[in-house]
Amino acid sequence: MSDTLWILAILLLTGTANALIGTLLVLRRMAMLSDAISHSVLFGLAVAYLIVGSRDPLAMFTGATVAGLFTAWLTDWLNRRGNVQHDASIGVVFTFLFALGVILVSAYAHRVHLDVEHVLYGEVAFAPFERLELGDVDLGPRAFWTLLVVALLNVGFILIGFHRLQMLTFSTTLAATAGIATGLWHYLIMTVTSLTAVASFEAVGAILVVALLVMPTNTAWLLAKSLRSMLWLAVSFAAVAVLIGYGIAAWLDAAIASAIAVTAGLLYFLVLGGRIMARWLIRQPYSHRHYRDIRDENAS
Amino acid sequence: MDNLLFNQLHDPNVRWVATGALLIGMAAAVVGCFAFLRRQALIGDVLAHAALPGVTMAFFLTHSRDWSVLLLGALGSTITGWAMIEFLTRRAGMREDSALAFTLSFFFALGTLHLTWIQRNVPAHSAGLDSILFGQAAAVTPDELLRLGVLAILVLLTIVVLFDRLKLVLFDRQFALCIGMPVRFYELVIALLIVLTVVIGLQLTGVILMAALLLTPAAAARLLSHRLGIIVPLAGLFGAIAGLIGAQASLMAPRMPTGPWIAVAISLIFFASLATSFLRRVKRVRSARA
C-alpha cells in the first residue's frame, strides 16, 4: 500500500471516530468541552513523558487520556461545587492545563520530540513513517492501527449503548427517571471522547479534532430526522470532507489537517444554503405573502 | 535578582513595556467581565483564534511585519468571526456551544492553512510569524506597546463612562428596552469592546491563551463578590497583575512565549479566590448553625 493510501485510511478512520462521538457531544451541548479536552491532552503527554522518560506510546496514551478525563471532571466539579458557571469553568481549566503543558514542553524541548506546533495542527503526512512491526512483519503505520481500534471502540460503544445514549441526548432528566445511570454514561462518553481525541490528535493535531467533532455533526443536524440518521450522515460528511480536503492540501501544498477542517466548514455552509434554497423552492406557492394576499382579498 | 522587573524600572524601555502590559491586562480583564456575565465566557477564546487568518492575510498582502498592519488584519477577521457566531446562532439555528466551536476551528484552520502555505511557498521572512500563536511581549517594540496601551486606556475610559448603561443592559434587558434605551447599540458596543481587547491582548498572550486573560480574572473576581461595582475593578487588578507577570517573564526569558506564564499566574489567582470563597461559605454555614 502506498503512503497516500495509508494517509487517507488514517484520515477516514479519524473522521469516522470523531463524527460518531461528536454527535453525542453536540447533542449534549458539550462542543466546547471537546475543545478543552483536545487542548489539555498536551499536558498529559508532557507529564507522561516526564514520568516515564521516553516516548513510549502506551504511557503517552494513558497520560493523555487521564488528562482528558481530569479536564472533564475538574470542569464538572468547579461547576457544581465551586459555583463557577459552566462555560467559564471550561475556559479556566483548559487554559491552565494547556499553559502548564506548553511550559513543560518548552522547558524540556531539547529532550522531547514533541513540539507545540505539531500538537496544534499535527502532520499526518509523516504518519506512515512510524511503523508497527510485529517480529519481522511490517504491519503498516502505527497510527492506522491505533485509529482502527479507536474507531471500532466508538462504533461498539454506540451500538451497545444506543438506546440509553438516545435517551440521554434527548433529556438527562428523562434518562435519570428511566433508571439510567446518567453519571456513569456521562463519564463513559468523556472517556471515549478523550481516547478519540488522543488517538486522532497524534495524527492530525488538536484543531482538526475539534473541527471533525463539531462540523460534520452540525451539517448532519441540518438534514437528520433521528439520532440514527444523524450518525450516518455525520460519518458520511466527515468522509467527504476528508477526501476533498486532502485533494485541496495536495494541490496547495499546505497542512492537510487545516485543509480538511476548512472543507468541512464550507460543506456546512453548502448544505445550509441548499436547505434554505430547497425550502424556498418548495414553499414558494404557499408563502406567507400568498396567504396574506388571500386574507386581504377576503377582508376587502 | 538583577533581572526582576522592579529593579529595572529605571530603564525607560522596561518602564514602557511594564506600563503597556499592565494596561492591556487590565483592559482585557475588565471587558472580560461583561463577556463573562453575558454567559459568553468562551467568546474571547473563539475571537482570538479568529484573528489568525487576518494576521496571515495582512502579512501576505503587505509583506510587512509591522504590528499595526497585522493588527488591522486581526481586527478585520475577528469582526468577521463575531458576525459568523451571530449568524450561526440567530439565523442558522445552531446551538451556542456548537457555533463557538465551529467558528473557532474554521477560522483557526483557515489561518494555519494559509500560514503553512506561506511558509512552504513564499520562503522569505515568514519565520517568526507563528509567535502570534503564543504571544511574545518582548518581540514588540516599546513604541508599539505604548500605542496598544493607549488603545487599552480608550477601552477602559469607554467602560467607565458607559458603566451604568452597560450594567442595566446586561442585567435587565427587558427593562432597558421598556425605558427606551438603544439596547442593540449598547450590545454592539460590548461586542466591539470585546473584539478590540482581544486584538490588543494578542501581543501578550497569543492566540491560544487569550481566553485566560479575558475570562479567568472575571471568574476569580465573581467568586469574591456579587456586586458589579466590585467585580469589575477587582478583575482589573487581577488582569494588571497578570500583565506585569507577562512582562516579567519576557524580561527573564526573552525567547520563551509569554502567554503560558500569564495563564498559569492568573489561574493561580483563580484557585486562591476559589479557596477563599470556600472558606467563607464554610464560615457562613457554621455561624448559621451556631
Coordinates of C-alpha atoms in Angstrom, one line a residue:
Chain A
M1 CA 0.0 0.0 0.0
S2 CA 1.4 3.4 -0.9
D3 CA 1.8 6.2 1.6
T4 CA -1.1 8.2 0.1
L5 CA -3.5 5.3 0.7
W6 CA -2.3 4.9 4.3
I7 CA -2.7 8.6 5.0
L8 CA -6.2 8.5 3.5
A9 CA -7.1 5.4 5.5
I10 CA -5.9 7.1 8.7
L11 CA -7.8 10.3 8.0
L12 CA -11.0 8.4 7.2
L13 CA -10.8 6.4 10.4
T14 CA -10.2 9.7 12.3
G15 CA -13.2 11.2 10.6
T16 CA -15.5 8.3 11.4
A17 CA -14.5 8.1 15.1
N18 CA -14.8 11.8 15.6
A19 CA -18.1 12.2 13.8
L20 CA -19.7 9.4 15.9
I21 CA -18.6 10.7 19.3
G22 CA -19.0 14.3 18.1
T23 CA -22.7 13.7 17.5
L24 CA -23.2 12.7 21.2
L25 CA -21.2 15.8 22.4
V26 CA -23.0 18.3 20.2
L27 CA -26.4 16.9 21.2
R28 CA -25.5 17.2 24.8
R29 CA -24.3 20.8 24.3
M30 CA -20.7 19.9 25.1
A31 CA -19.0 21.0 21.9
M32 CA -16.7 23.4 23.7
L33 CA -15.7 20.7 26.2
S34 CA -14.1 18.8 23.2
D35 CA -12.0 21.9 22.5
A36 CA -10.9 21.9 26.2
I37 CA -10.1 18.2 26.2
S38 CA -8.1 18.4 22.9
H39 CA -6.0 21.2 24.4
S40 CA -5.3 19.7 27.8
V41 CA -4.1 16.5 26.2
L42 CA -0.8 18.3 25.7
F43 CA -0.4 18.5 29.5
G44 CA -1.0 14.7 29.8
L45 CA 1.6 14.0 27.1
A46 CA 4.2 16.2 28.8
V47 CA 3.6 14.7 32.2
A48 CA 3.6 11.1 30.9
Y49 CA 6.9 11.8 29.2
L50 CA 8.5 13.3 32.3
I51 CA 7.4 10.3 34.4
V52 CA 8.3 7.5 32.0
G53 CA 11.3 9.3 30.4
S54 CA 10.6 8.1 26.9
R55 CA 8.0 8.4 24.2
D56 CA 6.6 5.0 25.0
P57 CA 3.3 5.0 23.1
L58 CA 1.3 3.3 25.8
A59 CA 2.5 5.7 28.5
M60 CA 1.7 8.7 26.3
F61 CA -1.7 7.3 25.5
T62 CA -2.5 6.7 29.2
G63 CA -1.3 10.1 30.2
A64 CA -3.3 12.0 27.6
T65 CA -6.4 10.0 28.3
V66 CA -6.1 10.7 32.1
A67 CA -5.6 14.4 31.4
G68 CA -8.7 14.5 29.2
L69 CA -10.8 12.8 31.9
F70 CA -9.3 15.1 34.5
T71 CA -10.4 18.1 32.5
A72 CA -13.9 16.8 32.2
W73 CA -14.0 16.0 36.0
L74 CA -12.5 19.3 37.1
T75 CA -14.9 21.3 34.9
D76 CA -17.8 19.4 36.3
W77 CA -16.5 19.9 39.9
L78 CA -15.9 23.7 39.5
N79 CA -19.4 24.0 38.1
R80 CA -21.1 22.0 40.8
R81 CA -19.1 22.6 43.9
G82 CA -17.3 25.9 43.1
N83 CA -20.3 27.8 41.8
V84 CA -18.5 28.7 38.6
Q85 CA -20.7 29.0 35.6
H86 CA -20.4 26.1 33.1
D87 CA -18.6 27.8 30.2
A88 CA -16.3 29.8 32.4
S89 CA -15.2 26.6 34.2
I90 CA -14.3 25.0 30.9
G91 CA -12.2 28.0 29.9
V92 CA -10.4 28.3 33.3
V93 CA -9.4 24.6 33.3
F94 CA -8.2 24.2 29.8
T95 CA -6.1 27.4 29.6
F96 CA -4.4 26.4 32.9
L97 CA -3.6 22.8 31.8
F98 CA -2.6 23.8 28.3
A99 CA -0.3 26.6 29.6
L100 CA 1.3 24.1 32.0
G101 CA 1.7 21.7 29.1
V102 CA 3.4 24.4 26.9
I103 CA 5.7 25.4 29.7
L104 CA 6.7 21.8 30.4
V105 CA 7.3 21.1 26.7
S106 CA 9.3 24.3 26.1
A107 CA 11.4 23.7 29.3
Y108 CA 12.3 20.2 28.2
A109 CA 12.1 20.8 24.5
H110 CA 15.7 19.7 23.9
R111 CA 14.7 16.3 25.2
V112 CA 11.2 15.8 24.0
H113 CA 10.5 15.4 20.3
L114 CA 7.1 16.9 20.8
D115 CA 6.9 20.4 19.6
V116 CA 3.9 22.5 20.2
E117 CA 3.0 23.3 16.6
H118 CA 3.0 19.6 15.8
V119 CA 0.5 19.2 18.6
L120 CA -1.7 22.0 17.3
Y121 CA -2.0 21.2 13.7
G122 CA -0.3 17.8 13.5
E123 CA 1.2 16.4 10.4
V124 CA -0.5 13.4 9.1
A125 CA 2.0 13.4 6.2
F126 CA 4.6 11.9 8.5
A127 CA 2.4 9.3 10.0
P128 CA 3.3 6.5 7.5
F129 CA 7.0 6.7 8.7
E130 CA 6.2 5.3 12.1
R131 CA 5.6 1.7 11.5
L132 CA 4.1 -1.0 13.7
E133 CA 6.3 -4.1 13.5
L134 CA 5.4 -7.5 14.9
G135 CA 8.5 -9.6 14.9
D136 CA 9.8 -9.2 11.3
V137 CA 6.4 -8.4 9.8
D138 CA 5.8 -4.8 8.8
L139 CA 2.1 -4.2 9.6
G140 CA 1.9 -0.6 8.4
P141 CA 1.8 2.7 10.1
R142 CA 1.1 2.6 13.9
A143 CA -1.4 5.5 13.7
F144 CA -3.5 3.4 11.4
W145 CA -3.9 0.6 13.9
T146 CA -4.5 2.9 16.9
L147 CA -7.2 4.7 15.0
L148 CA -8.7 1.5 13.8
V149 CA -9.0 0.3 17.4
V150 CA -10.5 3.6 18.5
A151 CA -12.9 3.8 15.6
L152 CA -14.1 0.3 16.4
L153 CA -14.4 1.2 20.0
N154 CA -16.6 4.2 19.0
V155 CA -18.8 2.0 16.9
G156 CA -19.1 -0.6 19.6
F157 CA -19.9 1.9 22.3
I158 CA -22.7 3.4 20.2
L159 CA -24.1 0.0 19.2
I160 CA -24.2 -1.3 22.7
G161 CA -25.4 1.9 24.4
F162 CA -27.6 3.2 21.6
H163 CA -31.0 3.3 23.4
R164 CA -29.5 4.7 26.6
L165 CA -27.5 7.2 24.7
Q166 CA -30.5 8.2 22.7
M167 CA -32.5 8.9 25.8
L168 CA -29.5 10.7 27.4
T169 CA -29.0 13.0 24.5
F170 CA -32.7 13.8 24.4
S171 CA -33.1 14.6 28.1
T172 CA -30.8 13.9 31.1
T173 CA -33.8 14.2 33.4
L174 CA -35.9 11.7 31.4
A175 CA -32.9 9.3 31.3
A176 CA -32.5 9.6 35.1
T177 CA -36.2 8.9 35.7
A178 CA -36.0 5.8 33.4
G179 CA -33.3 4.5 35.7
I180 CA -30.2 5.1 33.6
A181 CA -27.0 5.8 35.5
T182 CA -26.6 9.2 33.9
G183 CA -23.3 10.0 35.7
L184 CA -21.8 6.7 34.6
W185 CA -22.8 7.2 31.0
H186 CA -21.6 10.8 31.1
Y187 CA -18.1 9.7 32.1
L188 CA -18.2 6.9 29.6
I189 CA -18.8 9.4 26.9
M190 CA -16.0 11.5 28.3
T191 CA -13.6 8.5 28.3
V192 CA -14.4 7.7 24.7
T193 CA -14.0 11.3 23.8
S194 CA -10.6 11.5 25.4
L195 CA -9.4 8.3 23.8
T196 CA -10.6 9.5 20.4
A197 CA -9.1 12.9 20.9
V198 CA -5.7 11.4 21.9
A199 CA -5.6 8.9 19.1
S200 CA -6.6 11.4 16.4
F201 CA -4.6 14.2 17.9
E202 CA -1.3 12.3 17.4
A203 CA -2.1 12.0 13.7
V204 CA -3.9 15.2 12.9
G205 CA -3.5 17.8 15.7
A206 CA -5.8 19.5 18.1
I207 CA -7.7 21.7 15.7
L208 CA -8.8 19.0 13.3
V209 CA -10.1 17.1 16.3
V210 CA -12.4 20.0 17.2
A211 CA -13.4 20.6 13.6
L212 CA -14.2 16.9 12.9
L213 CA -16.1 16.6 16.2
V214 CA -18.3 19.6 15.5
M215 CA -18.6 20.4 11.8
P216 CA -19.9 17.1 10.2
T217 CA -22.3 16.7 13.1
N218 CA -23.8 20.1 12.7
T219 CA -24.0 19.6 8.9
A220 CA -25.8 16.3 9.6
W221 CA -28.2 18.0 12.0
L222 CA -29.4 20.2 9.2
L223 CA -30.8 17.1 7.4
A224 CA -31.3 14.4 10.0
K225 CA -34.6 13.3 11.5
S226 CA -33.4 10.9 14.1
L227 CA -30.2 10.0 16.0
R228 CA -29.6 7.1 13.7
S229 CA -29.7 9.1 10.5
M230 CA -27.7 11.9 12.2
L231 CA -24.9 9.4 13.0
W232 CA -24.8 8.0 9.4
L233 CA -24.9 11.5 7.9
A234 CA -22.2 12.8 10.2
V235 CA -19.9 9.9 9.2
S236 CA -20.6 10.5 5.5
F237 CA -20.0 14.2 5.7
A238 CA -16.7 13.6 7.6
A239 CA -15.6 11.2 4.8
V240 CA -16.5 13.7 2.1
A241 CA -14.6 16.5 3.9
V242 CA -11.5 14.2 4.3
L243 CA -11.4 13.3 0.7
I244 CA -11.9 16.8 -0.7
G245 CA -9.7 18.4 1.9
Y246 CA -6.9 16.0 1.2
G247 CA -7.1 16.9 -2.5
I248 CA -7.0 20.7 -1.7
A249 CA -4.0 20.2 0.6
A250 CA -2.1 18.3 -2.1
W251 CA -3.0 21.0 -4.6
L252 CA -1.9 23.9 -2.4
D253 CA 1.0 22.1 -0.7
A254 CA -0.3 23.2 2.8
A255 CA -1.2 21.5 6.1
I256 CA -3.6 18.6 5.4
A257 CA -5.4 18.9 8.7
S258 CA -6.2 22.6 8.2
A259 CA -7.5 21.9 4.6
I260 CA -9.8 19.2 5.9
A261 CA -11.2 21.5 8.6
V262 CA -11.8 24.3 6.2
T263 CA -13.6 21.9 3.7
A264 CA -15.8 20.5 6.5
G265 CA -16.8 24.1 7.4
L266 CA -17.5 25.0 3.8
L267 CA -19.6 21.8 3.5
Y268 CA -21.8 23.0 6.3
F269 CA -22.5 26.3 4.5
L270 CA -23.1 24.5 1.3
V271 CA -25.7 22.2 2.9
L272 CA -27.2 25.2 4.8
G273 CA -27.5 27.1 1.6
G274 CA -29.0 24.1 -0.2
R275 CA -31.6 23.7 2.6
I276 CA -32.6 27.3 2.5
M277 CA -32.9 27.1 -1.3
A278 CA -34.9 23.9 -1.1
R279 CA -37.4 25.4 1.4
W280 CA -37.7 28.5 -0.7
L281 CA -38.5 26.5 -3.8
I282 CA -40.9 24.2 -2.1
R283 CA -42.8 26.8 -0.1
Q284 CA -42.9 29.4 -2.9
P285 CA -46.6 29.0 -3.9
Y286 CA -47.7 28.8 -0.3
S287 CA -45.5 31.6 1.1
H288 CA -46.7 33.9 3.8
R289 CA -47.1 36.6 1.2
H290 CA -49.5 34.3 -0.7
Y291 CA -51.6 33.7 2.4
R292 CA -51.6 37.3 3.3
D293 CA -52.8 38.3 -0.2
I294 CA -55.7 35.8 0.1
R295 CA -56.5 37.1 3.6
D296 CA -56.5 40.7 2.4
E297 CA -58.7 39.8 -0.5
N298 CA -61.3 38.1 1.8
A299 CA -61.2 41.0 4.1
S300 CA -61.9 43.6 1.5
Chain B
M1 CA 18.0 39.2 41.4
D2 CA 19.0 41.8 38.8
N3 CA 16.5 40.7 36.2
L4 CA 13.5 41.4 38.4
L5 CA 11.2 43.9 36.8
F6 CA 11.1 46.0 39.9
N7 CA 14.9 46.5 39.9
Q8 CA 15.0 47.6 36.3
L9 CA 12.3 50.3 36.4
H10 CA 15.0 52.9 36.0
D11 CA 15.4 51.7 32.4
P12 CA 12.8 53.7 30.3
N13 CA 12.3 50.8 27.9
V14 CA 11.4 48.4 30.7
R15 CA 9.1 51.0 32.1
W16 CA 7.2 51.3 28.9
V17 CA 6.9 47.6 28.4
A18 CA 5.6 47.2 32.0
T19 CA 3.1 50.0 31.6
G20 CA 1.8 48.7 28.3
A21 CA 1.5 45.1 29.6
L22 CA -0.3 46.4 32.8
L23 CA -2.8 48.4 30.8
I24 CA -3.5 45.6 28.3
G25 CA -4.0 43.1 31.1
M26 CA -6.4 45.4 32.9
A27 CA -8.5 46.3 29.9
A28 CA -8.8 42.6 28.9
A29 CA -9.9 41.6 32.4
V30 CA -12.4 44.5 32.7
V31 CA -14.0 43.8 29.3
G32 CA -13.9 40.1 30.1
C33 CA -16.3 40.7 33.0
F34 CA -19.0 41.8 30.6
A35 CA -18.5 38.8 28.3
F36 CA -18.5 36.6 31.4
L37 CA -21.7 37.9 32.7
R38 CA -23.4 37.6 29.3
R39 CA -22.6 33.9 29.6
Q40 CA -20.3 34.2 26.7
A41 CA -17.1 33.5 28.7
L42 CA -15.5 31.5 25.9
I43 CA -16.1 34.1 23.2
G44 CA -12.7 35.6 23.8
D45 CA -11.1 32.2 23.1
V46 CA -13.0 31.9 19.8
L47 CA -12.4 35.5 18.7
A48 CA -8.7 35.3 19.4
H49 CA -8.4 32.2 17.2
A50 CA -10.4 34.0 14.6
A51 CA -7.7 36.7 14.4
L52 CA -5.2 34.3 12.9
P53 CA -6.3 34.3 9.2
G54 CA -6.5 38.1 9.3
V55 CA -2.9 38.3 10.6
T56 CA -1.5 35.9 7.9
M57 CA -3.5 37.6 5.2
A58 CA -2.2 41.1 6.2
F59 CA 1.3 39.7 6.2
F60 CA 0.8 38.1 2.9
L61 CA -0.6 41.2 1.2
T62 CA 1.8 43.8 2.6
H63 CA 4.9 41.7 3.4
S64 CA 5.3 43.8 6.4
R65 CA 5.8 42.7 10.0
D66 CA 4.7 46.0 11.4
W67 CA 2.4 45.2 14.2
S68 CA -0.1 48.0 13.3
V69 CA -0.7 46.4 9.9
L70 CA -1.1 42.9 11.3
L71 CA -3.4 44.3 14.0
L72 CA -5.7 45.8 11.3
G73 CA -5.9 42.4 9.7
A74 CA -6.6 40.7 13.0
L75 CA -9.4 43.3 13.7
G76 CA -11.0 42.6 10.3
S77 CA -11.1 38.8 10.7
T78 CA -12.1 39.0 14.4
I79 CA -15.1 41.0 13.5
T80 CA -15.9 38.5 10.7
G81 CA -15.7 35.7 13.3
W82 CA -18.1 37.6 15.6
A83 CA -20.5 38.1 12.8
M84 CA -20.3 34.3 12.0
I85 CA -21.2 33.4 15.5
E86 CA -24.2 35.7 15.4
F87 CA -25.2 34.3 12.0
L88 CA -24.9 30.7 13.1
T89 CA -26.8 31.1 16.3
R90 CA -29.5 33.5 15.2
R91 CA -30.1 32.6 11.5
A92 CA -28.9 29.1 11.0
G93 CA -30.3 27.8 14.3
M94 CA -27.1 26.3 15.6
R95 CA -26.6 26.0 19.3
E96 CA -24.4 28.4 21.0
D97 CA -21.6 25.9 22.0
S98 CA -21.5 24.4 18.6
A99 CA -21.4 27.8 16.9
L100 CA -18.4 28.7 19.1
A101 CA -16.5 25.5 18.4
F102 CA -17.4 25.7 14.7
T103 CA -16.2 29.3 14.3
L104 CA -13.0 28.6 16.3
S105 CA -11.9 25.6 14.4
F106 CA -13.0 27.1 11.0
F107 CA -11.0 30.3 11.4
F108 CA -8.0 28.7 13.0
A109 CA -7.9 26.1 10.3
L110 CA -8.1 28.8 7.7
G111 CA -5.2 30.6 9.4
T112 CA -3.0 27.6 9.7
L113 CA -3.8 26.6 6.1
H114 CA -2.6 30.0 4.9
L115 CA 0.3 30.0 7.3
T116 CA 1.7 26.7 6.2
W117 CA 1.1 27.7 2.6
I118 CA 3.1 30.9 3.1
Q119 CA 5.9 29.0 4.9
R120 CA 6.2 26.5 2.0
N121 CA 5.6 28.7 -1.0
V122 CA 6.7 32.2 0.0
P123 CA 10.1 31.5 1.6
A124 CA 11.3 34.9 2.6
H125 CA 10.7 36.3 6.1
S126 CA 7.8 34.2 7.2
A127 CA 9.8 32.8 10.1
G128 CA 8.6 34.1 13.5
L129 CA 5.2 34.8 12.2
D130 CA 4.0 32.0 14.4
S131 CA 4.9 33.9 17.6
I132 CA 1.3 35.1 17.2
L133 CA 0.3 31.7 18.4
F134 CA 1.7 32.1 21.9
G135 CA 2.5 35.8 22.2
Q136 CA 5.8 37.4 22.8
A137 CA 5.7 40.6 24.7
A138 CA 9.4 41.1 24.1
A139 CA 9.0 40.9 20.3
V140 CA 7.1 44.1 20.3
T141 CA 8.9 47.4 20.3
P142 CA 8.2 49.7 23.3
D143 CA 6.7 52.2 20.8
E144 CA 4.1 49.7 19.6
L145 CA 3.3 48.5 23.1
L146 CA 2.7 52.2 24.0
R147 CA 0.2 52.5 21.2
L148 CA -1.6 49.4 22.4
G149 CA -1.6 50.9 25.9
V150 CA -3.3 54.0 24.6
L151 CA -6.0 51.8 22.9
A152 CA -6.4 49.9 26.3
I153 CA -6.9 53.3 28.0
L154 CA -9.6 54.1 25.5
V155 CA -11.4 50.9 26.2
L156 CA -11.2 51.5 29.9
L157 CA -12.5 55.0 29.6
T158 CA -15.4 53.9 27.4
I159 CA -16.4 51.4 30.1
V160 CA -16.1 53.9 32.9
V161 CA -18.3 56.4 31.1
L162 CA -20.9 53.9 30.0
F163 CA -20.7 51.8 33.1
D164 CA -24.3 52.3 34.4
R165 CA -25.9 51.9 31.0
L166 CA -23.9 48.7 30.2
K167 CA -24.8 47.3 33.6
L168 CA -28.5 47.9 33.0
V169 CA -28.4 46.3 29.5
L170 CA -26.5 43.4 31.0
F171 CA -28.8 42.6 33.9
D172 CA -32.3 43.7 32.8
R173 CA -32.6 43.8 29.1
Q174 CA -36.4 44.0 29.1
F175 CA -36.4 47.0 31.5
A176 CA -33.8 48.8 29.4
L177 CA -35.9 48.2 26.3
C178 CA -39.0 49.5 28.1
I179 CA -37.4 52.8 29.1
G180 CA -36.4 53.3 25.5
M181 CA -32.7 52.7 25.7
P182 CA -30.9 51.7 22.5
V183 CA -30.2 48.2 23.7
R184 CA -28.9 46.8 20.4
F185 CA -26.5 49.8 20.2
Y186 CA -25.1 49.0 23.6
E187 CA -24.8 45.3 22.9
L188 CA -22.9 46.2 19.8
V189 CA -20.6 48.4 21.9
I190 CA -19.9 45.5 24.2
A191 CA -19.2 43.2 21.3
L192 CA -16.8 45.8 19.7
L193 CA -15.0 46.3 23.0
I194 CA -14.5 42.5 23.3
V195 CA -13.2 42.4 19.8
L196 CA -10.8 45.3 20.3
T197 CA -9.4 44.0 23.6
V198 CA -8.9 40.5 22.1
V199 CA -6.9 42.0 19.3
I200 CA -4.7 44.2 21.5
G201 CA -4.3 41.4 24.0
L202 CA -2.8 39.1 21.3
Q203 CA 0.5 40.8 21.9
L204 CA 0.7 39.5 25.4
T205 CA -0.8 36.0 25.3
G206 CA -1.0 35.0 21.7
V207 CA -4.0 33.4 20.0
I208 CA -4.4 30.3 22.1
L209 CA -4.3 31.6 25.7
M210 CA -6.2 34.8 25.2
A211 CA -9.2 33.1 26.9
A212 CA -7.2 33.1 30.1
L213 CA -6.6 36.9 30.1
L214 CA -10.2 37.7 29.3
L215 CA -12.1 35.2 31.3
T216 CA -10.1 33.9 34.3
P217 CA -9.8 37.3 36.2
A218 CA -13.5 37.8 35.8
A219 CA -14.3 34.3 37.1
A220 CA -11.9 34.8 40.0
A221 CA -13.5 38.2 40.9
R222 CA -17.0 36.8 40.5
L223 CA -16.2 34.2 43.3
L224 CA -15.4 37.0 45.7
S225 CA -18.3 39.4 45.2
H226 CA -21.8 39.7 43.9
R227 CA -21.6 43.4 43.1
L228 CA -20.6 44.5 39.6
G229 CA -19.1 47.7 41.1
I230 CA -16.6 45.4 43.0
I231 CA -16.2 42.6 40.4
V232 CA -15.0 44.9 37.6
P233 CA -12.2 46.8 39.5
L234 CA -11.1 43.5 41.2
A235 CA -10.9 41.7 37.8
G236 CA -9.0 44.8 36.5
L237 CA -6.5 44.4 39.3
F238 CA -6.0 40.7 38.7
G239 CA -5.6 41.4 35.0
A240 CA -3.0 44.1 35.7
I241 CA -1.0 41.7 37.9
A242 CA -1.1 39.1 35.1
G243 CA 0.1 41.7 32.6
L244 CA 3.1 42.6 34.9
I245 CA 3.9 38.9 35.2
G246 CA 3.9 38.6 31.5
A247 CA 6.3 41.5 31.1
Q248 CA 8.5 39.9 33.8
A249 CA 8.5 36.6 32.1
S250 CA 9.5 38.1 28.8
L251 CA 12.3 40.0 30.5
M252 CA 13.7 36.9 32.2
A253 CA 13.5 34.6 29.2
P254 CA 13.1 36.7 26.0
R255 CA 12.9 33.6 23.8
M256 CA 10.1 32.0 25.9
P257 CA 6.5 32.7 24.9
T258 CA 4.8 34.9 27.5
G259 CA 1.2 33.5 27.1
P260 CA 1.6 30.4 29.2
W261 CA 3.2 32.2 32.1
I262 CA 0.4 34.7 32.2
A263 CA -2.2 31.9 32.0
V264 CA -0.6 30.0 34.8
A265 CA -0.3 33.1 37.0
I266 CA -3.9 34.1 36.5
S267 CA -5.1 30.5 37.1
L268 CA -3.3 30.5 40.5
I269 CA -5.1 33.7 41.4
F270 CA -8.3 32.0 40.4
F271 CA -7.6 29.0 42.6
A272 CA -6.7 31.3 45.5
S273 CA -10.0 33.1 45.2
L274 CA -11.8 29.7 44.9
A275 CA -10.3 28.6 48.2
T276 CA -11.3 32.0 49.8
S277 CA -14.9 31.6 48.7
F278 CA -14.9 28.0 50.1
L279 CA -13.6 29.2 53.4
R280 CA -16.2 31.9 53.5
R281 CA -19.0 29.5 52.7
V282 CA -17.9 27.1 55.5
K283 CA -17.8 30.0 57.9
R284 CA -21.2 31.2 56.9
V285 CA -22.6 27.7 57.4
R286 CA -21.0 27.4 60.8
S287 CA -22.3 30.8 62.0
A288 CA -25.8 29.9 60.7
R289 CA -25.7 26.7 62.8
A290 CA -24.4 28.4 65.9

